[in-house]
Short mmCIF file of C-alpha atoms and ligand atoms in Angstrom, two decimals:
data_model
loop_
_atom_site.label_atom_id
_atom_site.label_comp_id
_atom_site.label_asym_id
_atom_site.label_seq_id
_atom_site.Cartn_x
_atom_site.Cartn_y
_atom_site.Cartn_z
CA MET Z 29 -23.56 -2.98 -18.20
CA ILE Z 30 -20.74 -5.14 -16.82
CA GLN Z 31 -22.26 -8.48 -15.93
CA LYS Z 32 -20.63 -11.58 -14.49
CA THR Z 33 -19.61 -13.88 -17.25
CA ARG Z 34 -20.66 -17.52 -17.60
CA GLU Z 35 -18.17 -18.43 -20.32
CA THR Z 36 -14.90 -17.24 -21.86
CA VAL Z 37 -15.33 -13.72 -23.25
CA LEU Z 38 -13.23 -10.81 -24.37
CA GLU Z 39 -15.02 -7.70 -23.20
CA ILE Z 40 -14.49 -4.63 -25.37
CA ASP Z 41 -15.12 -1.32 -23.62
CA LEU Z 42 -16.09 1.34 -26.16
CA GLY Z 43 -15.99 4.02 -23.46
CA ALA Z 44 -12.31 3.25 -22.93
CA LEU Z 45 -11.79 3.44 -26.69
CA ALA Z 46 -13.35 6.92 -26.77
CA HIS Z 47 -11.12 7.97 -23.87
CA ASN Z 48 -7.98 6.76 -25.67
CA TYR Z 49 -9.04 8.44 -28.89
CA ARG Z 50 -9.38 11.76 -27.05
CA ILE Z 51 -6.01 11.37 -25.32
CA LEU Z 52 -4.27 10.63 -28.64
CA ARG Z 53 -6.06 13.56 -30.29
CA SER Z 54 -4.89 15.86 -27.50
CA LYS Z 55 -1.25 14.99 -28.31
CA ILE Z 56 -1.40 16.18 -31.91
CA GLY Z 57 -2.14 19.52 -33.54
CA LYS Z 58 -5.73 20.47 -34.38
CA ASP Z 59 -5.06 20.17 -38.10
CA VAL Z 60 -3.35 16.81 -37.87
CA LYS Z 61 -5.54 13.97 -39.07
CA MET Z 62 -5.93 10.71 -37.19
CA MET Z 63 -5.76 7.35 -38.90
CA ALA Z 64 -6.99 4.47 -36.74
CA VAL Z 65 -5.22 1.19 -37.37
CA VAL Z 66 -7.82 -1.59 -37.09
CA LYS Z 67 -5.91 -4.45 -38.72
CA ALA Z 68 -6.01 -7.98 -37.31
CA PHE Z 69 -9.63 -7.64 -36.10
CA GLY Z 70 -8.90 -4.35 -34.39
CA TYR Z 71 -5.85 -5.80 -32.60
CA GLY Z 72 -7.88 -8.83 -31.63
CA SER Z 73 -10.96 -6.92 -30.46
CA ASP Z 74 -13.72 -6.34 -33.03
CA ALA Z 75 -12.73 -4.21 -36.01
CA ASN Z 76 -16.28 -3.38 -37.08
CA GLU Z 77 -17.39 -2.17 -33.67
CA ILE Z 78 -14.17 -0.22 -33.19
CA ALA Z 79 -14.45 1.39 -36.63
CA LYS Z 80 -18.10 2.32 -36.12
CA LYS Z 81 -17.37 3.94 -32.78
CA LEU Z 82 -14.33 5.82 -34.10
CA SER Z 83 -16.31 6.99 -37.13
CA GLU Z 84 -18.85 8.50 -34.74
CA LEU Z 85 -16.03 10.17 -32.83
CA GLY Z 86 -14.76 11.78 -36.03
CA VAL Z 87 -11.67 9.79 -36.92
CA ASP Z 88 -10.35 10.75 -40.37
CA TYR Z 89 -9.01 7.51 -41.74
CA PHE Z 90 -8.67 3.79 -41.16
CA ALA Z 91 -5.80 1.44 -41.93
CA VAL Z 92 -5.81 -2.33 -42.28
CA ALA Z 93 -3.05 -4.72 -43.30
CA TYR Z 94 -4.83 -6.69 -45.99
CA THR Z 95 -7.49 -6.15 -48.62
CA SER Z 96 -9.94 -8.63 -47.08
CA GLU Z 97 -9.90 -6.60 -43.87
CA GLY Z 98 -10.78 -3.44 -45.78
CA ILE Z 99 -13.61 -5.19 -47.61
CA ALA Z 100 -15.00 -6.41 -44.27
CA LEU Z 101 -15.12 -2.80 -43.04
CA ARG Z 102 -16.90 -1.66 -46.20
CA GLU Z 103 -19.43 -4.48 -45.75
CA ALA Z 104 -20.00 -3.26 -42.20
CA GLY Z 105 -20.89 0.16 -43.62
CA ILE Z 106 -17.67 2.05 -42.89
CA GLU Z 107 -17.42 4.94 -45.35
CA LYS Z 108 -14.23 6.74 -44.31
CA PRO Z 109 -11.09 6.31 -46.41
CA ILE Z 110 -9.27 3.04 -45.72
CA LEU Z 111 -5.56 2.50 -46.36
CA VAL Z 112 -4.48 -1.08 -47.07
CA LEU Z 113 -0.94 -1.27 -45.71
CA HIS Z 114 0.18 -4.45 -47.41
CA PRO Z 115 -1.84 -5.26 -50.52
CA GLN Z 116 -0.97 -7.97 -53.01
CA SER Z 117 -1.45 -7.64 -56.76
CA VAL Z 118 -4.09 -10.37 -56.90
CA ASN Z 119 -6.37 -8.04 -54.90
CA PHE Z 120 -5.96 -4.83 -56.88
CA GLU Z 121 -9.34 -5.05 -58.62
CA SER Z 122 -11.07 -5.63 -55.27
CA ILE Z 123 -9.22 -2.67 -53.83
CA ILE Z 124 -10.64 -0.40 -56.50
CA GLU Z 125 -14.12 -1.95 -56.40
CA ASN Z 126 -14.26 -1.32 -52.65
CA CYS Z 127 -12.76 2.18 -52.73
CA LEU Z 128 -9.75 1.13 -50.66
CA GLU Z 129 -6.45 3.00 -50.92
CA PRO Z 130 -3.37 0.85 -51.48
CA SER Z 131 0.05 1.36 -49.97
CA VAL Z 132 2.35 1.26 -53.00
CA TYR Z 133 5.67 0.03 -51.73
CA SER Z 134 7.63 -1.41 -54.67
CA GLU Z 135 8.11 -1.02 -58.39
CA PHE Z 136 6.15 -4.22 -58.97
CA VAL Z 137 3.19 -2.95 -56.94
CA LEU Z 138 3.30 0.46 -58.66
CA ARG Z 139 3.42 -1.02 -62.17
CA GLU Z 140 0.71 -3.59 -61.49
CA PHE Z 141 -1.57 -1.16 -59.69
CA ILE Z 142 -1.31 1.39 -62.51
CA LYS Z 143 -2.12 -1.42 -64.97
CA THR Z 144 -5.24 -2.38 -63.01
CA ALA Z 145 -6.36 1.23 -62.53
CA GLU Z 146 -6.00 1.88 -66.26
CA LYS Z 147 -7.84 -1.32 -67.13
CA LEU Z 148 -10.75 -0.28 -64.88
CA GLY Z 149 -10.80 3.19 -66.44
CA GLN Z 150 -9.76 5.00 -63.25
CA LYS Z 151 -8.66 8.65 -63.17
CA GLU Z 152 -6.49 9.85 -60.28
CA TYR Z 153 -7.16 6.81 -58.11
CA PRO Z 154 -5.71 7.60 -54.65
CA ILE Z 155 -2.57 5.74 -53.59
CA HIS Z 156 -0.16 6.11 -50.64
CA LEU Z 157 3.53 5.86 -51.53
CA LYS Z 158 5.43 3.93 -48.88
CA LEU Z 159 9.04 4.95 -48.26
CA ASN Z 160 11.72 2.84 -46.64
CA THR Z 161 13.50 5.07 -44.13
CA GLY Z 162 15.32 2.35 -42.21
CA LEU Z 163 12.90 -0.38 -41.14
CA HIS Z 164 13.71 -2.33 -44.31
CA ARG Z 165 10.33 -3.99 -44.36
CA LEU Z 166 8.30 -2.35 -47.15
CA GLY Z 167 8.90 0.77 -49.17
CA PHE Z 168 10.87 2.55 -51.87
CA ASP Z 169 14.47 3.49 -51.25
CA GLU Z 170 15.63 7.00 -51.99
CA ASN Z 171 17.43 5.89 -55.15
CA GLU Z 172 14.17 4.52 -56.58
CA LEU Z 173 12.31 7.83 -56.53
CA ASP Z 174 13.24 8.79 -60.09
CA LEU Z 175 11.85 5.48 -61.24
CA VAL Z 176 8.62 6.20 -59.36
CA PHE Z 177 8.41 9.64 -60.99
CA ASP Z 178 8.90 8.01 -64.36
CA TYR Z 179 5.90 5.72 -63.86
CA LEU Z 180 3.75 8.52 -62.45
CA SER Z 181 4.53 10.92 -65.29
CA LYS Z 182 3.19 8.42 -67.83
CA THR Z 183 -0.28 7.92 -66.34
CA ASN Z 184 -3.20 9.82 -64.86
CA ALA Z 185 -4.91 6.66 -63.60
CA VAL Z 186 -3.43 7.11 -60.13
CA LYS Z 187 -2.75 10.07 -57.88
CA VAL Z 188 -0.38 10.17 -54.93
CA LYS Z 189 -2.75 11.14 -52.14
CA ALA Z 190 -0.21 10.48 -49.40
CA VAL Z 191 3.41 9.65 -48.74
CA PHE Z 192 4.32 7.70 -45.64
CA SER Z 193 6.91 5.67 -43.80
CA HIS Z 194 7.11 3.67 -40.57
CA LEU Z 195 9.40 4.10 -37.57
CA ALA Z 196 11.40 1.10 -36.40
CA ALA Z 197 11.86 1.96 -32.72
CA SER Z 198 9.68 4.92 -31.76
CA GLU Z 199 9.12 3.42 -28.28
CA ASP Z 200 12.82 2.93 -27.57
CA TRP Z 201 14.73 5.89 -26.12
CA LYS Z 202 18.04 4.10 -26.71
CA GLU Z 203 17.32 4.34 -30.43
CA ARG Z 204 16.44 8.02 -30.36
CA GLU Z 205 19.26 8.98 -32.69
CA PHE Z 206 18.21 6.36 -35.23
CA THR Z 207 14.59 7.53 -35.05
CA LEU Z 208 15.64 11.15 -35.62
CA GLN Z 209 17.59 9.97 -38.68
CA GLN Z 210 14.48 8.19 -39.94
CA ILE Z 211 12.42 11.35 -39.47
CA ASN Z 212 15.01 13.40 -41.39
CA LYS Z 213 15.19 10.87 -44.16
CA PHE Z 214 11.41 10.85 -44.44
CA ARG Z 215 11.34 14.64 -44.62
CA LYS Z 216 14.02 14.68 -47.31
CA MET Z 217 12.41 12.00 -49.48
CA ALA Z 218 8.90 13.42 -49.02
CA PHE Z 219 10.04 16.89 -50.09
CA LYS Z 220 11.54 15.49 -53.28
CA ILE Z 221 8.19 13.88 -54.03
CA ILE Z 222 6.29 17.07 -53.21
CA GLU Z 223 8.46 18.96 -55.68
CA PHE Z 224 7.59 16.47 -58.38
CA LEU Z 225 3.84 16.22 -57.76
CA PRO Z 226 1.27 18.72 -59.08
CA SER Z 227 -0.58 18.80 -55.72
CA ARG Z 228 0.68 18.33 -52.19
CA PRO Z 229 0.15 14.86 -50.71
CA LEU Z 230 -0.58 14.12 -47.05
CA LEU Z 231 2.51 13.07 -45.10
CA HIS Z 232 2.22 10.50 -42.31
CA LEU Z 233 4.89 8.79 -40.26
CA CYS Z 234 4.09 8.31 -36.56
CA ASN Z 235 2.57 5.26 -34.93
CA THR Z 236 1.35 5.39 -31.32
CA SER Z 237 4.77 5.69 -29.68
CA GLY Z 238 5.76 8.21 -32.34
CA ILE Z 239 2.78 10.38 -31.37
CA PHE Z 240 3.91 10.45 -27.73
CA ASN Z 241 7.69 10.59 -28.23
CA TYR Z 242 8.13 12.58 -31.46
CA PRO Z 243 5.21 15.03 -31.62
CA GLU Z 244 7.33 17.26 -33.88
CA ALA Z 245 7.07 14.53 -36.52
CA SER Z 246 3.29 14.27 -36.71
CA PHE Z 247 3.19 15.92 -40.17
CA ASP Z 248 -0.36 15.86 -41.68
CA MET Z 249 -1.61 12.63 -40.16
CA VAL Z 250 -0.67 10.04 -37.53
CA ARG Z 251 -1.46 6.33 -37.46
CA SER Z 252 -2.47 4.89 -34.12
CA GLY Z 253 -3.16 1.27 -33.33
CA ILE Z 254 -2.05 0.08 -29.90
CA GLY Z 255 -2.78 3.44 -28.24
CA LEU Z 256 -6.45 3.25 -29.19
CA TYR Z 257 -6.61 -0.16 -27.55
CA GLY Z 258 -5.13 1.29 -24.39
CA PHE Z 259 -1.37 0.74 -24.42
CA GLY Z 260 1.54 3.07 -25.09
CA ASN Z 261 4.59 0.81 -24.81
CA ASP Z 262 5.62 2.73 -21.70
CA PRO Z 263 4.21 2.51 -18.17
CA GLU Z 264 4.09 6.34 -17.94
CA ILE Z 265 1.96 6.58 -21.09
CA ASP Z 266 -0.18 3.60 -20.05
CA LYS Z 267 -1.28 5.59 -17.01
CA ASP Z 268 -3.22 7.97 -19.26
CA LEU Z 269 -4.80 5.27 -21.42
CA LYS Z 270 -7.49 2.72 -20.62
CA PRO Z 271 -7.18 -0.86 -21.91
CA ILE Z 272 -10.33 -1.60 -23.89
CA GLY Z 273 -10.12 -5.40 -23.58
CA THR Z 274 -10.64 -7.68 -20.60
CA LEU Z 275 -10.25 -11.42 -21.12
CA LYS Z 276 -12.44 -13.33 -18.70
CA THR Z 277 -13.43 -16.89 -18.13
CA ILE Z 278 -14.86 -18.99 -15.31
CA ILE Z 279 -13.92 -21.95 -13.16
CA SER Z 280 -15.28 -25.14 -14.79
CA GLN Z 281 -14.21 -27.61 -12.13
CA ILE Z 282 -12.28 -27.73 -8.86
CA HIS Z 283 -10.10 -30.66 -7.77
CA GLU Z 284 -8.56 -31.60 -4.45
CA VAL Z 285 -5.13 -33.01 -5.21
CA GLU Z 286 -2.89 -35.03 -2.88
CA LYS Z 287 0.87 -34.74 -2.49
CA GLY Z 288 2.69 -36.51 -5.36
CA GLU Z 289 -0.26 -36.46 -7.78
CA SER Z 290 0.28 -34.82 -11.15
CA ILE Z 291 -1.73 -32.26 -13.05
CA GLY Z 292 -2.23 -32.09 -16.81
CA TYR Z 293 -0.44 -33.42 -19.86
CA ASN Z 294 2.98 -35.04 -19.52
CA ARG Z 295 2.52 -34.81 -15.74
CA ALA Z 296 4.41 -31.51 -15.96
CA PHE Z 297 3.23 -30.37 -12.50
CA LYS Z 298 3.48 -32.54 -9.38
CA ALA Z 299 1.80 -31.52 -6.14
CA SER Z 300 4.28 -31.01 -3.31
CA GLY Z 301 1.47 -31.20 -0.80
CA LYS Z 302 -2.30 -31.27 -0.53
CA MET Z 303 -3.67 -28.62 -2.87
CA LYS Z 304 -6.72 -27.32 -4.73
CA THR Z 305 -6.72 -26.80 -8.49
CA ALA Z 306 -9.22 -25.29 -10.91
CA THR Z 307 -9.73 -26.05 -14.59
CA LEU Z 308 -10.58 -23.13 -16.89
CA PRO Z 309 -12.27 -23.32 -20.33
CA ILE Z 310 -9.52 -21.50 -22.22
CA GLY Z 311 -6.35 -22.88 -23.80
CA HIS Z 312 -3.71 -22.39 -26.44
CA ALA Z 313 -6.30 -22.60 -29.22
CA ASP Z 314 -7.81 -19.46 -27.71
CA GLY Z 315 -4.49 -17.63 -27.73
CA ILE Z 316 -3.23 -18.42 -24.24
CA ASN Z 317 -0.10 -20.10 -25.49
CA ARG Z 318 1.98 -22.77 -23.82
CA GLN Z 319 4.62 -20.23 -22.90
CA TYR Z 320 2.29 -19.02 -20.12
CA GLY Z 321 2.09 -22.46 -18.52
CA ASN Z 322 4.18 -24.00 -15.77
CA GLU Z 323 3.73 -21.03 -13.42
CA LYS Z 324 5.15 -18.46 -15.82
CA ALA Z 325 1.85 -16.54 -15.73
CA GLY Z 326 -1.29 -16.55 -13.67
CA VAL Z 327 -4.85 -15.31 -13.48
CA PHE Z 328 -6.96 -13.37 -10.98
CA ILE Z 329 -9.95 -14.75 -9.06
CA ASN Z 330 -11.80 -12.44 -6.69
CA GLY Z 331 -8.65 -10.32 -6.47
CA ASN Z 332 -6.29 -13.26 -5.77
CA TYR Z 333 -3.43 -14.35 -8.04
CA ALA Z 334 -3.55 -17.99 -9.11
CA PRO Z 335 -0.62 -19.36 -11.15
CA ILE Z 336 -1.18 -21.50 -14.23
CA ILE Z 337 0.21 -24.95 -13.41
CA GLY Z 338 1.44 -27.64 -15.79
CA ASN Z 339 1.15 -27.45 -19.55
CA VAL Z 340 -1.54 -25.31 -21.14
CA CYS Z 341 -3.89 -27.62 -23.09
CA MET Z 342 -5.62 -26.78 -26.35
CA ASP Z 343 -8.98 -25.90 -24.78
CA MET Z 344 -8.20 -25.72 -21.07
CA LEU Z 345 -5.67 -24.79 -18.50
CA MET Z 346 -5.28 -25.54 -14.81
CA ILE Z 347 -4.48 -23.13 -12.00
CA ASP Z 348 -3.47 -23.43 -8.38
CA ILE Z 349 -6.25 -22.08 -6.15
CA THR Z 350 -4.95 -23.44 -2.86
CA GLY Z 351 -6.05 -21.05 -0.12
CA ILE Z 352 -8.26 -18.98 -2.42
CA ASP Z 353 -11.92 -18.70 -1.51
CA CYS Z 354 -13.69 -19.57 -4.77
CA LYS Z 355 -16.16 -22.03 -6.29
CA GLU Z 356 -17.09 -23.53 -9.64
CA GLY Z 357 -18.67 -20.89 -11.90
CA ASP Z 358 -16.67 -18.01 -10.38
CA GLU Z 359 -15.25 -15.40 -12.70
CA VAL Z 360 -11.55 -15.47 -13.61
CA ILE Z 361 -9.62 -12.61 -15.25
CA LEU Z 362 -6.65 -13.39 -17.50
CA PHE Z 363 -5.84 -9.84 -18.57
CA GLY Z 364 -7.41 -6.47 -17.97
CA GLY Z 365 -8.38 -5.05 -14.58
CA PRO Z 366 -5.87 -6.28 -11.97
CA GLN Z 367 -3.46 -7.56 -14.64
CA PRO Z 368 -3.03 -5.35 -17.73
CA ALA Z 369 -2.17 -7.18 -20.97
CA PRO Z 370 1.44 -5.91 -21.10
CA GLU Z 371 2.07 -7.47 -17.65
CA PHE Z 372 0.56 -10.80 -18.63
CA ALA Z 373 2.44 -10.72 -21.96
CA GLU Z 374 5.76 -10.05 -20.26
CA LYS Z 375 5.35 -13.17 -18.12
CA GLY Z 376 5.25 -15.12 -21.38
CA LYS Z 377 8.25 -13.18 -22.73
CA THR Z 378 6.21 -11.36 -25.35
CA ILE Z 379 4.50 -8.00 -25.87
CA SER Z 380 0.92 -6.78 -25.61
CA TYR Z 381 0.59 -6.64 -29.42
CA GLU Z 382 1.17 -10.38 -29.77
CA LEU Z 383 -1.01 -11.32 -26.82
CA ILE Z 384 -4.08 -9.31 -27.78
CA THR Z 385 -3.98 -10.03 -31.52
CA GLY Z 386 -3.56 -13.72 -30.74
CA ILE Z 387 -6.89 -14.15 -28.93
CA SER Z 388 -8.57 -16.45 -31.40
CA GLN Z 389 -11.91 -15.93 -33.07
CA ARG Z 390 -13.34 -18.77 -30.97
CA VAL Z 391 -13.45 -16.43 -27.99
CA LYS Z 392 -16.71 -14.54 -27.87
CA ARG Z 393 -16.41 -10.74 -28.00
CA ARG Z 394 -18.81 -8.81 -25.82
CA ILE Z 395 -19.16 -5.12 -26.58
CA ILE Z 396 -19.64 -2.81 -23.62
CA LEU Z 397 -21.26 0.40 -24.70
CA GLU Z 398 -20.15 3.74 -23.35
C1 PLP X 12 0.55 -1.63 -37.35
C2 PLP X 12 1.04 -0.36 -37.92
C3 PLP X 12 0.80 0.87 -37.27
C4 PLP X 12 0.22 0.98 -35.89
O1 PLP X 12 1.25 0.92 -34.94
P1 PLP X 12 0.97 1.07 -33.36
O2 PLP X 12 2.29 0.91 -32.73
O3 PLP X 12 0.04 -0.05 -33.02
O4 PLP X 12 0.34 2.40 -33.15
C5 PLP X 12 1.16 2.03 -37.93
N1 PLP X 12 1.76 1.98 -39.14
C6 PLP X 12 2.03 0.82 -39.77
C7 PLP X 12 2.70 0.85 -41.09
C8 PLP X 12 1.71 -0.39 -39.17
O5 PLP X 12 2.00 -1.54 -39.79
#
């Protein structure tokens, strides 16, 4: 199925996705549910294709960041429950119309969502209560729980289907003590809520690194994003996973450059001797940002490393191919294969999450079936 490319593409390997799904499943108990996080176009891949494949594999739940992402999944025919992690009140009617489940993280969201659910005649509409256990991003604090109970006791339009929180540093062993405190706080707050509610909600806390590093905290469900796409924030974990994405392009043109000549905008690179350069049809508008330019990062051609030289342009970048046997039209790999995304990302002083979610929608996605 893998064919040589003739343009810039992000290949998405659904076989690798299935492999990662099975590895993640093997780390959690049989009764623990798996929520696949497919926000931001499936971490820059293709959310619909990822969600379809994971549905086939038996995933229990999906999560997205925003309402529009959940609606897109519904339009693609995804029928599993979908949690919207960060909904805004303007979207509450759409959430209900599309059978999406909101994360309710503040008094404002709780009050407004109840109002909308009542207006639309809902009974026991499922919501996930988000607790702040130390990330201080979204969620109720412990001292707000009585307020939450007050709202809930006055309506039957919503039902707390789940209670969840998010770990701040599950990949960082130096913050182990903090993470254990977060887990304890979650347990304590969740048990208060369980005591109040008529039926037991699902509890979920762990993201990918949480699944690997704190298996004792998997509760009723785990939420995995980056792991499904093939990365575990740790070289040891990465060994067991398979990156699903490979970003490829081709050589558009080759130049022979003489000593002293410059390459690219602002003449940022000057040849120190006779050299050969190649121009690639991918630039910062595609998500290969300027931070990778000026030899910070490089690409692979026929197994050889070729540094990016000069400033990355909007639609192109130039590489040094001196001494590399290659020709116009040859395939070039930016990340995947010989250079996994975390390695490429590190050269630009960032992380795999930012690199892969930043590949713009202009880049064609090619799905590789299992
Ligand atoms: C994005 C996100 C996740 C997924 O995290 P990974 O590290 O990619 O597994 C889980 N939970 C919440 C609340 C998130 O925002």
